[in-house]
Amino acid sequence: MSREAKIFEKIIRGLSDQNVEFADFRQVLLRLGFDERIKGSHHIFTKTGIEEILNIQPKGSKAKPYQVKQVRQVILKYKLGAGDE
């Protein structure tokens, strides 16, 4: 299993939302085909066909746990997979 697949699986399972590296979190969203816009510390992700706008920020080197949960809900709602582009 590749590193990206392990990170994706970690986010989907939701067992350690507080231990997701922000850089890895960003990469998952980019690999899922989201477009990124950066304004200050805010990384704003949008994707055609996805109603929600995802706004994430780092907390040190980690992603904020509640934002990991929000992204997981969007991934599950739209049935996005690690191979989606």
Coordinates of C-alpha atoms in Angstrom, one line a residue:
M1 CA 0.0 0.0 0.0
S2 CA 1.4 3.4 -1.0
R3 CA 2.0 6.2 1.5
E4 CA -0.9 8.2 -0.1
A5 CA -3.2 5.3 0.2
K6 CA -2.3 4.8 3.9
I7 CA -3.0 8.5 4.6
F8 CA -6.3 8.3 2.8
E9 CA -7.3 5.2 4.8
K10 CA -6.3 7.0 8.0
I11 CA -8.6 9.9 7.2
I12 CA -11.5 7.7 6.2
R13 CA -11.2 5.4 9.3
G14 CA -11.2 8.5 11.6
L15 CA -9.2 6.7 14.3
S16 CA -6.6 9.5 14.8
D17 CA -7.9 12.8 13.4
Q18 CA -5.5 14.7 15.7
N19 CA -2.4 13.0 14.2
V20 CA -2.8 13.9 10.5
E21 CA 0.0 15.9 9.1
F22 CA -1.2 19.1 7.3
A23 CA 1.0 18.5 4.3
D24 CA -0.3 15.0 3.8
F25 CA -3.9 16.3 4.3
R26 CA -3.4 18.8 1.5
Q27 CA -2.0 16.2 -0.8
V28 CA -5.0 13.9 -0.3
L29 CA -7.3 16.7 -1.4
L30 CA -5.2 17.6 -4.4
R31 CA -5.1 13.9 -5.4
L32 CA -8.8 13.8 -5.2
G33 CA -9.0 16.5 -7.8
F34 CA -9.7 19.6 -5.7
D35 CA -8.5 23.0 -6.7
E36 CA -6.6 24.9 -4.1
R37 CA -6.6 28.6 -3.4
I38 CA -4.4 30.0 -0.5
K39 CA -5.3 33.2 1.4
G40 CA -3.0 33.7 4.3
S41 CA -3.0 30.5 6.4
H42 CA -6.3 29.4 4.8
H43 CA -6.2 26.7 2.1
I44 CA -9.5 26.8 0.3
F45 CA -10.4 23.7 -1.8
T46 CA -13.2 23.5 -4.3
K47 CA -14.2 20.9 -6.9
T48 CA -16.7 20.8 -9.7
G49 CA -19.7 18.8 -8.6
I50 CA -19.0 19.2 -4.9
E51 CA -21.3 21.7 -3.1
E52 CA -19.1 22.2 0.0
I53 CA -16.1 24.5 0.0
L54 CA -13.4 23.1 2.2
N55 CA -11.4 25.7 4.2
I56 CA -8.5 24.1 6.1
Q57 CA -5.7 25.6 8.2
P58 CA -2.6 24.1 9.9
K59 CA -2.2 23.9 13.7
G60 CA 1.5 23.7 13.8
S61 CA 2.4 20.8 11.4
K62 CA -0.9 19.0 12.0
A63 CA -4.3 19.4 10.5
K64 CA -7.1 20.5 12.8
P65 CA -9.1 17.4 13.9
Y66 CA -12.5 19.0 13.2
Q67 CA -11.4 19.9 9.7
V68 CA -10.3 16.3 9.1
K69 CA -13.8 15.2 10.2
Q70 CA -15.4 17.7 7.8
V71 CA -13.3 16.4 4.9
R72 CA -14.1 12.8 5.7
Q73 CA -17.8 13.6 5.7
V74 CA -17.5 15.2 2.2
I75 CA -15.4 12.2 0.9
L76 CA -18.0 9.8 2.1
K77 CA -21.0 11.8 1.0
Y78 CA -19.7 12.1 -2.6
K79 CA -18.1 8.6 -2.6
L80 CA -14.7 10.0 -3.5
G81 CA -11.9 7.5 -3.7
A82 CA -8.1 7.5 -3.6
G83 CA -8.0 7.1 -7.3
D84 CA -10.5 9.8 -8.2
E85 CA -9.1 12.7 -10.3

